[in-house]
Amino acid sequence: MPKWIFVFFGFFALFAVAGSSALATANPNTDPTEVAEELLNRGFSYDSRLVGHFGFDDPPCEMNNVYLLSKDPVTQHQRTISLHVYRNPDRKTSQSVLIVPPIGGSNLLDESFGIDFCRFGIESWVIVEWDKGLVDLPLTTALESQDDAARKAVSAIRQIVKRMSGKIGILGTSAGGLSGAVALAVEPAIRTGFFVVAGAGMAEILAESNVSTIADIREKRMRKFGWDISEYKNQVRDRVHIDPLYFGSRLKRKRVGAVVALEDESVPSAQQVLFEKVSGAERIAEFKTGHIETIITNGLLNRYSVIEYFLEHP
């Protein structure tokens, strides 16, 4: 089974920044959106430079490997963001789309979306790795690492977007939908978003998901700190701040489309419906299937509805 199928919704960072949760715990009346925004801006810089650019022709589209060197907002170390960029060298485009796959790296469905966007005249950027050579990050029982890893993802998206041109959209799947939705909310340059099996409400997602990676770290955390499932949800609500749930008002100012899985236990279907509600997303399609089946079915049978959404809402 391809590696990308194992969708990692728990964004886990290599390093935790001490005191990340202090913002929320120090004052129970703190606005969660303000906390999330402060975290996203902490250590973030738009400074980046191109360190590699090469490709091959596949008419009518050219695929380029692009490497972007930037600063990691958590560790403050340099990292290399790796992308595949599909463009038609003979056709000037006024529109581009960033494709954010599930954690685990590049996959065939997202690459094929990139090619088809290009064929319809939209330049596409497909994220391959957040940090070259570091795709799947180790687990940690520190809840703060959730926000740290989300910061890594959202900052990478914002740094990439500064290199893109024209009217910019974002397509995110599963974990890529979570980080993509937050980036859409906070990055003015991104106009349109489309999200497949994305959710809102990290407390419920992390407490209820059946993805083995999430379930394993949940059990470790509960065992280490002596929490039951109810207390685990409360701890996540108090200490995990970067969540589409807190960016509804900003998302409603953008164009948002969604595909929902009605029998999803990885990103629970109820959380996908909540994401629609808080973001004002238009449901473009729904499938009475689970998480992975919906991702595959959407990629095979509904891809042109996704592309059409961006063509109609540049």
JSON list of C-alpha atoms in Angstrom, two decimals, residues 9-188:
[
{"chain": "A", "resi": 9, "resn": "PHE", "atom": "CA", "xyz": [-3.23, 14.18, 11.00]},
{"chain": "A", "resi": 10, "resn": "GLY", "atom": "CA", "xyz": [-1.12, 14.65, 14.12]},
{"chain": "A", "resi": 11, "resn": "PHE", "atom": "CA", "xyz": [1.37, 17.31, 13.00]},
{"chain": "A", "resi": 12, "resn": "PHE", "atom": "CA", "xyz": [4.33, 16.43, 15.29]},
{"chain": "A", "resi": 13, "resn": "ALA", "atom": "CA", "xyz": [7.41, 18.62, 15.42]},
{"chain": "A", "resi": 14, "resn": "LEU", "atom": "CA", "xyz": [11.04, 17.65, 16.00]},
{"chain": "A", "resi": 15, "resn": "PHE", "atom": "CA", "xyz": [11.36, 20.20, 18.79]},
{"chain": "A", "resi": 16, "resn": "ALA", "atom": "CA", "xyz": [8.86, 21.74, 21.20]},
{"chain": "A", "resi": 17, "resn": "VAL", "atom": "CA", "xyz": [9.19, 25.38, 22.12]},
{"chain": "A", "resi": 18, "resn": "ALA", "atom": "CA", "xyz": [9.06, 25.66, 25.89]},
{"chain": "A", "resi": 19, "resn": "GLY", "atom": "CA", "xyz": [6.06, 27.57, 27.14]},
{"chain": "A", "resi": 20, "resn": "SER", "atom": "CA", "xyz": [4.01, 27.42, 23.93]},
{"chain": "A", "resi": 21, "resn": "SER", "atom": "CA", "xyz": [0.84, 26.77, 25.91]},
{"chain": "A", "resi": 22, "resn": "ALA", "atom": "CA", "xyz": [1.41, 29.54, 28.45]},
{"chain": "A", "resi": 23, "resn": "LEU", "atom": "CA", "xyz": [-0.54, 32.01, 26.36]},
{"chain": "A", "resi": 24, "resn": "ALA", "atom": "CA", "xyz": [-3.77, 30.10, 26.80]},
{"chain": "A", "resi": 25, "resn": "THR", "atom": "CA", "xyz": [-3.29, 28.70, 30.28]},
{"chain": "A", "resi": 26, "resn": "ALA", "atom": "CA", "xyz": [-2.20, 31.97, 31.89]},
{"chain": "A", "resi": 27, "resn": "ASN", "atom": "CA", "xyz": [-5.51, 33.66, 31.15]},
{"chain": "A", "resi": 28, "resn": "PRO", "atom": "CA", "xyz": [-8.62, 31.52, 30.63]},
{"chain": "A", "resi": 29, "resn": "ASN", "atom": "CA", "xyz": [-10.38, 34.47, 28.99]},
{"chain": "A", "resi": 30, "resn": "THR", "atom": "CA", "xyz": [-7.79, 34.78, 26.22]},
{"chain": "A", "resi": 31, "resn": "ASP", "atom": "CA", "xyz": [-9.31, 34.81, 22.74]},
{"chain": "A", "resi": 32, "resn": "PRO", "atom": "CA", "xyz": [-8.24, 31.48, 21.14]},
{"chain": "A", "resi": 33, "resn": "THR", "atom": "CA", "xyz": [-7.95, 33.10, 17.73]},
{"chain": "A", "resi": 34, "resn": "GLU", "atom": "CA", "xyz": [-5.51, 35.69, 19.09]},
{"chain": "A", "resi": 35, "resn": "VAL", "atom": "CA", "xyz": [-3.47, 32.91, 20.70]},
{"chain": "A", "resi": 36, "resn": "ALA", "atom": "CA", "xyz": [-3.33, 30.97, 17.43]},
{"chain": "A", "resi": 37, "resn": "GLU", "atom": "CA", "xyz": [-2.30, 34.06, 15.46]},
{"chain": "A", "resi": 38, "resn": "GLU", "atom": "CA", "xyz": [0.46, 34.92, 17.92]},
{"chain": "A", "resi": 39, "resn": "LEU", "atom": "CA", "xyz": [1.84, 31.40, 17.62]},
{"chain": "A", "resi": 40, "resn": "LEU", "atom": "CA", "xyz": [1.72, 31.49, 13.83]},
{"chain": "A", "resi": 41, "resn": "ASN", "atom": "CA", "xyz": [3.63, 34.78, 13.78]},
{"chain": "A", "resi": 42, "resn": "ARG", "atom": "CA", "xyz": [6.22, 33.69, 16.35]},
{"chain": "A", "resi": 43, "resn": "GLY", "atom": "CA", "xyz": [9.54, 33.19, 14.62]},
{"chain": "A", "resi": 44, "resn": "PHE", "atom": "CA", "xyz": [7.96, 33.46, 11.18]},
{"chain": "A", "resi": 45, "resn": "SER", "atom": "CA", "xyz": [9.81, 35.19, 8.37]},
{"chain": "A", "resi": 46, "resn": "TYR", "atom": "CA", "xyz": [8.95, 35.62, 4.71]},
{"chain": "A", "resi": 47, "resn": "ASP", "atom": "CA", "xyz": [12.65, 35.55, 3.88]},
{"chain": "A", "resi": 48, "resn": "SER", "atom": "CA", "xyz": [13.45, 32.69, 1.52]},
{"chain": "A", "resi": 49, "resn": "ARG", "atom": "CA", "xyz": [15.60, 32.01, -1.50]},
{"chain": "A", "resi": 50, "resn": "LEU", "atom": "CA", "xyz": [15.59, 29.61, -4.40]},
{"chain": "A", "resi": 51, "resn": "VAL", "atom": "CA", "xyz": [18.38, 27.04, -4.10]},
{"chain": "A", "resi": 52, "resn": "GLY", "atom": "CA", "xyz": [17.53, 24.71, -6.96]},
{"chain": "A", "resi": 53, "resn": "HIS", "atom": "CA", "xyz": [15.40, 24.68, -10.09]},
{"chain": "A", "resi": 54, "resn": "PHE", "atom": "CA", "xyz": [15.42, 22.07, -12.82]},
{"chain": "A", "resi": 55, "resn": "GLY", "atom": "CA", "xyz": [12.90, 19.97, -14.71]},
{"chain": "A", "resi": 56, "resn": "PHE", "atom": "CA", "xyz": [11.84, 18.22, -17.87]},
{"chain": "A", "resi": 57, "resn": "ASP", "atom": "CA", "xyz": [9.25, 18.79, -20.57]},
{"chain": "A", "resi": 58, "resn": "ASP", "atom": "CA", "xyz": [6.01, 16.85, -20.81]},
{"chain": "A", "resi": 59, "resn": "PRO", "atom": "CA", "xyz": [3.99, 18.88, -23.34]},
{"chain": "A", "resi": 60, "resn": "PRO", "atom": "CA", "xyz": [1.88, 20.83, -22.87]},
{"chain": "A", "resi": 61, "resn": "CYS", "atom": "CA", "xyz": [3.26, 21.07, -19.34]},
{"chain": "A", "resi": 62, "resn": "GLU", "atom": "CA", "xyz": [6.75, 21.37, -17.94]},
{"chain": "A", "resi": 63, "resn": "MET", "atom": "CA", "xyz": [7.53, 19.88, -14.53]},
{"chain": "A", "resi": 64, "resn": "ASN", "atom": "CA", "xyz": [10.19, 21.58, -12.46]},
{"chain": "A", "resi": 65, "resn": "ASN", "atom": "CA", "xyz": [11.74, 20.43, -9.20]},
{"chain": "A", "resi": 66, "resn": "VAL", "atom": "CA", "xyz": [11.92, 23.54, -7.03]},
{"chain": "A", "resi": 67, "resn": "TYR", "atom": "CA", "xyz": [13.79, 23.84, -3.73]},
{"chain": "A", "resi": 68, "resn": "LEU", "atom": "CA", "xyz": [13.11, 26.75, -1.42]},
{"chain": "A", "resi": 69, "resn": "LEU", "atom": "CA", "xyz": [15.49, 27.49, 1.44]},
{"chain": "A", "resi": 70, "resn": "SER", "atom": "CA", "xyz": [13.80, 29.16, 4.40]},
{"chain": "A", "resi": 71, "resn": "LYS", "atom": "CA", "xyz": [13.88, 29.47, 8.17]},
{"chain": "A", "resi": 72, "resn": "ASP", "atom": "CA", "xyz": [11.99, 26.98, 10.33]},
{"chain": "A", "resi": 73, "resn": "PRO", "atom": "CA", "xyz": [9.84, 29.11, 12.69]},
{"chain": "A", "resi": 74, "resn": "VAL", "atom": "CA", "xyz": [10.16, 26.58, 15.53]},
{"chain": "A", "resi": 75, "resn": "THR", "atom": "CA", "xyz": [13.85, 25.64, 15.50]},
{"chain": "A", "resi": 76, "resn": "GLN", "atom": "CA", "xyz": [15.12, 28.77, 13.69]},
{"chain": "A", "resi": 77, "resn": "HIS", "atom": "CA", "xyz": [17.28, 26.45, 11.58]},
{"chain": "A", "resi": 78, "resn": "GLN", "atom": "CA", "xyz": [17.36, 26.57, 7.80]},
{"chain": "A", "resi": 79, "resn": "ARG", "atom": "CA", "xyz": [15.17, 24.06, 6.00]},
{"chain": "A", "resi": 80, "resn": "THR", "atom": "CA", "xyz": [14.66, 23.15, 2.37]},
{"chain": "A", "resi": 81, "resn": "ILE", "atom": "CA", "xyz": [11.08, 22.96, 1.11]},
{"chain": "A", "resi": 82, "resn": "SER", "atom": "CA", "xyz": [10.77, 20.69, -1.92]},
{"chain": "A", "resi": 83, "resn": "LEU", "atom": "CA", "xyz": [8.09, 21.15, -4.61]},
{"chain": "A", "resi": 84, "resn": "HIS", "atom": "CA", "xyz": [7.05, 20.02, -8.06]},
{"chain": "A", "resi": 85, "resn": "VAL", "atom": "CA", "xyz": [5.85, 22.93, -10.19]},
{"chain": "A", "resi": 86, "resn": "TYR", "atom": "CA", "xyz": [3.81, 22.28, -13.33]},
{"chain": "A", "resi": 87, "resn": "ARG", "atom": "CA", "xyz": [3.55, 25.08, -15.87]},
{"chain": "A", "resi": 88, "resn": "ASN", "atom": "CA", "xyz": [3.02, 25.56, -19.57]},
{"chain": "A", "resi": 89, "resn": "PRO", "atom": "CA", "xyz": [6.11, 27.41, -20.83]},
{"chain": "A", "resi": 90, "resn": "ASP", "atom": "CA", "xyz": [4.25, 28.61, -23.92]},
{"chain": "A", "resi": 91, "resn": "ARG", "atom": "CA", "xyz": [1.18, 29.95, -22.16]},
{"chain": "A", "resi": 92, "resn": "LYS", "atom": "CA", "xyz": [1.05, 32.87, -19.76]},
{"chain": "A", "resi": 93, "resn": "THR", "atom": "CA", "xyz": [-1.18, 32.09, -16.81]},
{"chain": "A", "resi": 94, "resn": "SER", "atom": "CA", "xyz": [-2.99, 34.44, -14.48]},
{"chain": "A", "resi": 95, "resn": "GLN", "atom": "CA", "xyz": [-3.81, 31.77, -11.93]},
{"chain": "A", "resi": 96, "resn": "SER", "atom": "CA", "xyz": [-1.92, 29.30, -9.73]},
{"chain": "A", "resi": 97, "resn": "VAL", "atom": "CA", "xyz": [-2.84, 26.63, -7.18]},
{"chain": "A", "resi": 98, "resn": "LEU", "atom": "CA", "xyz": [-0.80, 25.21, -4.29]},
{"chain": "A", "resi": 99, "resn": "ILE", "atom": "CA", "xyz": [-1.52, 21.53, -3.59]},
{"chain": "A", "resi": 100, "resn": "VAL", "atom": "CA", "xyz": [-0.98, 20.44, 0.02]},
{"chain": "A", "resi": 101, "resn": "PRO", "atom": "CA", "xyz": [-1.03, 16.64, 0.38]},
{"chain": "A", "resi": 102, "resn": "PRO", "atom": "CA", "xyz": [-1.46, 14.62, 3.57]},
{"chain": "A", "resi": 103, "resn": "ILE", "atom": "CA", "xyz": [1.68, 14.40, 5.68]},
{"chain": "A", "resi": 104, "resn": "GLY", "atom": "CA", "xyz": [3.86, 11.68, 4.19]},
{"chain": "A", "resi": 105, "resn": "GLY", "atom": "CA", "xyz": [5.04, 13.48, 1.09]},
{"chain": "A", "resi": 106, "resn": "SER", "atom": "CA", "xyz": [4.20, 13.54, -2.58]},
{"chain": "A", "resi": 107, "resn": "ASN", "atom": "CA", "xyz": [1.68, 11.04, -3.95]},
{"chain": "A", "resi": 108, "resn": "LEU", "atom": "CA", "xyz": [0.35, 10.07, -7.35]},
{"chain": "A", "resi": 109, "resn": "LEU", "atom": "CA", "xyz": [-3.11, 11.61, -6.91]},
{"chain": "A", "resi": 110, "resn": "ASP", "atom": "CA", "xyz": [-1.77, 15.04, -6.02]},
{"chain": "A", "resi": 111, "resn": "GLU", "atom": "CA", "xyz": [0.83, 14.89, -8.79]},
{"chain": "A", "resi": 112, "resn": "SER", "atom": "CA", "xyz": [-1.90, 14.00, -11.30]},
{"chain": "A", "resi": 113, "resn": "PHE", "atom": "CA", "xyz": [-3.98, 16.92, -10.02]},
{"chain": "A", "resi": 114, "resn": "GLY", "atom": "CA", "xyz": [-0.95, 19.13, -10.64]},
{"chain": "A", "resi": 115, "resn": "ILE", "atom": "CA", "xyz": [-0.67, 17.95, -14.23]},
{"chain": "A", "resi": 116, "resn": "ASP", "atom": "CA", "xyz": [-4.39, 18.43, -14.91]},
{"chain": "A", "resi": 117, "resn": "PHE", "atom": "CA", "xyz": [-4.43, 21.92, -13.42]},
{"chain": "A", "resi": 118, "resn": "CYS", "atom": "CA", "xyz": [-1.59, 22.78, -15.78]},
{"chain": "A", "resi": 119, "resn": "ARG", "atom": "CA", "xyz": [-3.46, 21.38, -18.76]},
{"chain": "A", "resi": 120, "resn": "PHE", "atom": "CA", "xyz": [-6.38, 23.65, -17.88]},
{"chain": "A", "resi": 121, "resn": "GLY", "atom": "CA", "xyz": [-4.09, 26.68, -17.83]},
{"chain": "A", "resi": 122, "resn": "ILE", "atom": "CA", "xyz": [-3.48, 26.89, -14.08]},
{"chain": "A", "resi": 123, "resn": "GLU", "atom": "CA", "xyz": [0.10, 26.79, -12.83]},
{"chain": "A", "resi": 124, "resn": "SER", "atom": "CA", "xyz": [0.31, 24.23, -10.01]},
{"chain": "A", "resi": 125, "resn": "TRP", "atom": "CA", "xyz": [2.74, 23.83, -7.13]},
{"chain": "A", "resi": 126, "resn": "VAL", "atom": "CA", "xyz": [2.76, 20.44, -5.37]},
{"chain": "A", "resi": 127, "resn": "ILE", "atom": "CA", "xyz": [4.44, 20.21, -1.97]},
{"chain": "A", "resi": 128, "resn": "VAL", "atom": "CA", "xyz": [6.74, 17.18, -1.78]},
{"chain": "A", "resi": 129, "resn": "GLU", "atom": "CA", "xyz": [8.44, 17.76, 1.59]},
{"chain": "A", "resi": 130, "resn": "TRP", "atom": "CA", "xyz": [8.22, 20.41, 4.29]},
{"chain": "A", "resi": 131, "resn": "ASP", "atom": "CA", "xyz": [11.90, 19.93, 5.00]},
{"chain": "A", "resi": 132, "resn": "LYS", "atom": "CA", "xyz": [13.99, 17.96, 2.52]},
{"chain": "A", "resi": 133, "resn": "GLY", "atom": "CA", "xyz": [14.89, 14.58, 4.01]},
{"chain": "A", "resi": 134, "resn": "LEU", "atom": "CA", "xyz": [12.44, 15.03, 6.90]},
{"chain": "A", "resi": 135, "resn": "VAL", "atom": "CA", "xyz": [8.95, 13.96, 5.85]},
{"chain": "A", "resi": 136, "resn": "ASP", "atom": "CA", "xyz": [7.54, 12.03, 8.81]},
{"chain": "A", "resi": 137, "resn": "LEU", "atom": "CA", "xyz": [8.44, 13.62, 12.12]},
{"chain": "A", "resi": 138, "resn": "PRO", "atom": "CA", "xyz": [8.80, 11.66, 15.38]},
{"chain": "A", "resi": 139, "resn": "LEU", "atom": "CA", "xyz": [5.98, 11.50, 17.90]},
{"chain": "A", "resi": 140, "resn": "THR", "atom": "CA", "xyz": [6.01, 13.27, 21.23]},
{"chain": "A", "resi": 141, "resn": "THR", "atom": "CA", "xyz": [3.68, 13.22, 24.21]},
{"chain": "A", "resi": 142, "resn": "ALA", "atom": "CA", "xyz": [3.91, 17.02, 24.54]},
{"chain": "A", "resi": 143, "resn": "LEU", "atom": "CA", "xyz": [0.64, 18.52, 23.32]},
{"chain": "A", "resi": 144, "resn": "GLU", "atom": "CA", "xyz": [2.56, 21.70, 22.47]},
{"chain": "A", "resi": 145, "resn": "SER", "atom": "CA", "xyz": [4.21, 19.82, 19.62]},
{"chain": "A", "resi": 146, "resn": "GLN", "atom": "CA", "xyz": [0.88, 19.89, 17.77]},
{"chain": "A", "resi": 147, "resn": "ASP", "atom": "CA", "xyz": [1.04, 23.67, 17.47]},
{"chain": "A", "resi": 148, "resn": "ASP", "atom": "CA", "xyz": [4.76, 23.62, 16.71]},
{"chain": "A", "resi": 149, "resn": "ALA", "atom": "CA", "xyz": [4.23, 21.29, 13.77]},
{"chain": "A", "resi": 150, "resn": "ALA", "atom": "CA", "xyz": [1.23, 23.26, 12.51]},
{"chain": "A", "resi": 151, "resn": "ARG", "atom": "CA", "xyz": [3.42, 26.37, 12.59]},
{"chain": "A", "resi": 152, "resn": "LYS", "atom": "CA", "xyz": [6.00, 24.56, 10.45]},
{"chain": "A", "resi": 153, "resn": "ALA", "atom": "CA", "xyz": [3.35, 23.63, 7.89]},
{"chain": "A", "resi": 154, "resn": "VAL", "atom": "CA", "xyz": [1.53, 26.96, 7.71]},
{"chain": "A", "resi": 155, "resn": "SER", "atom": "CA", "xyz": [4.76, 28.96, 7.54]},
{"chain": "A", "resi": 156, "resn": "ALA", "atom": "CA", "xyz": [5.98, 26.77, 4.67]},
{"chain": "A", "resi": 157, "resn": "ILE", "atom": "CA", "xyz": [2.74, 27.42, 2.79]},
{"chain": "A", "resi": 158, "resn": "ARG", "atom": "CA", "xyz": [3.04, 31.17, 3.30]},
{"chain": "A", "resi": 159, "resn": "GLN", "atom": "CA", "xyz": [6.68, 31.18, 2.17]},
{"chain": "A", "resi": 160, "resn": "ILE", "atom": "CA", "xyz": [5.79, 29.22, -0.97]},
{"chain": "A", "resi": 161, "resn": "VAL", "atom": "CA", "xyz": [2.87, 31.51, -1.78]},
{"chain": "A", "resi": 162, "resn": "LYS", "atom": "CA", "xyz": [5.23, 34.50, -1.88]},
{"chain": "A", "resi": 163, "resn": "ARG", "atom": "CA", "xyz": [6.95, 32.79, -4.84]},
{"chain": "A", "resi": 164, "resn": "MET", "atom": "CA", "xyz": [3.70, 32.15, -6.71]},
{"chain": "A", "resi": 165, "resn": "SER", "atom": "CA", "xyz": [2.03, 34.51, -9.15]},
{"chain": "A", "resi": 166, "resn": "GLY", "atom": "CA", "xyz": [-1.42, 35.49, -10.35]},
{"chain": "A", "resi": 167, "resn": "LYS", "atom": "CA", "xyz": [-4.60, 34.70, -8.46]},
{"chain": "A", "resi": 168, "resn": "ILE", "atom": "CA", "xyz": [-3.65, 32.04, -5.92]},
{"chain": "A", "resi": 169, "resn": "GLY", "atom": "CA", "xyz": [-5.73, 29.13, -4.64]},
{"chain": "A", "resi": 170, "resn": "ILE", "atom": "CA", "xyz": [-4.99, 26.20, -2.34]},
{"chain": "A", "resi": 171, "resn": "LEU", "atom": "CA", "xyz": [-6.09, 22.55, -2.49]},
{"chain": "A", "resi": 172, "resn": "GLY", "atom": "CA", "xyz": [-5.59, 20.54, 0.70]},
{"chain": "A", "resi": 173, "resn": "THR", "atom": "CA", "xyz": [-6.42, 16.96, 1.63]},
{"chain": "A", "resi": 174, "resn": "SER", "atom": "CA", "xyz": [-6.86, 15.62, 5.17]},
{"chain": "A", "resi": 175, "resn": "ALA", "atom": "CA", "xyz": [-3.95, 17.00, 7.23]},
{"chain": "A", "resi": 176, "resn": "GLY", "atom": "CA", "xyz": [-3.12, 19.19, 4.25]},
{"chain": "A", "resi": 177, "resn": "GLY", "atom": "CA", "xyz": [-6.65, 20.54, 4.53]},
{"chain": "A", "resi": 178, "resn": "LEU", "atom": "CA", "xyz": [-6.13, 21.53, 8.15]},
{"chain": "A", "resi": 179, "resn": "SER", "atom": "CA", "xyz": [-2.91, 23.46, 7.54]},
{"chain": "A", "resi": 180, "resn": "GLY", "atom": "CA", "xyz": [-4.23, 24.71, 4.20]},
{"chain": "A", "resi": 181, "resn": "ALA", "atom": "CA", "xyz": [-7.40, 26.12, 5.76]},
{"chain": "A", "resi": 182, "resn": "VAL", "atom": "CA", "xyz": [-5.44, 27.98, 8.44]},
{"chain": "A", "resi": 183, "resn": "ALA", "atom": "CA", "xyz": [-3.09, 29.35, 5.78]},
{"chain": "A", "resi": 184, "resn": "LEU", "atom": "CA", "xyz": [-6.06, 30.46, 3.67]},
{"chain": "A", "resi": 185, "resn": "ALA", "atom": "CA", "xyz": [-7.42, 32.32, 6.70]},
{"chain": "A", "resi": 186, "resn": "VAL", "atom": "CA", "xyz": [-4.21, 34.17, 7.60]},
{"chain": "A", "resi": 187, "resn": "GLU", "atom": "CA", "xyz": [-2.52, 34.70, 4.22]},
{"chain": "A", "resi": 188, "resn": "PRO", "atom": "CA", "xyz": [-4.13, 37.55, 2.22]}
]
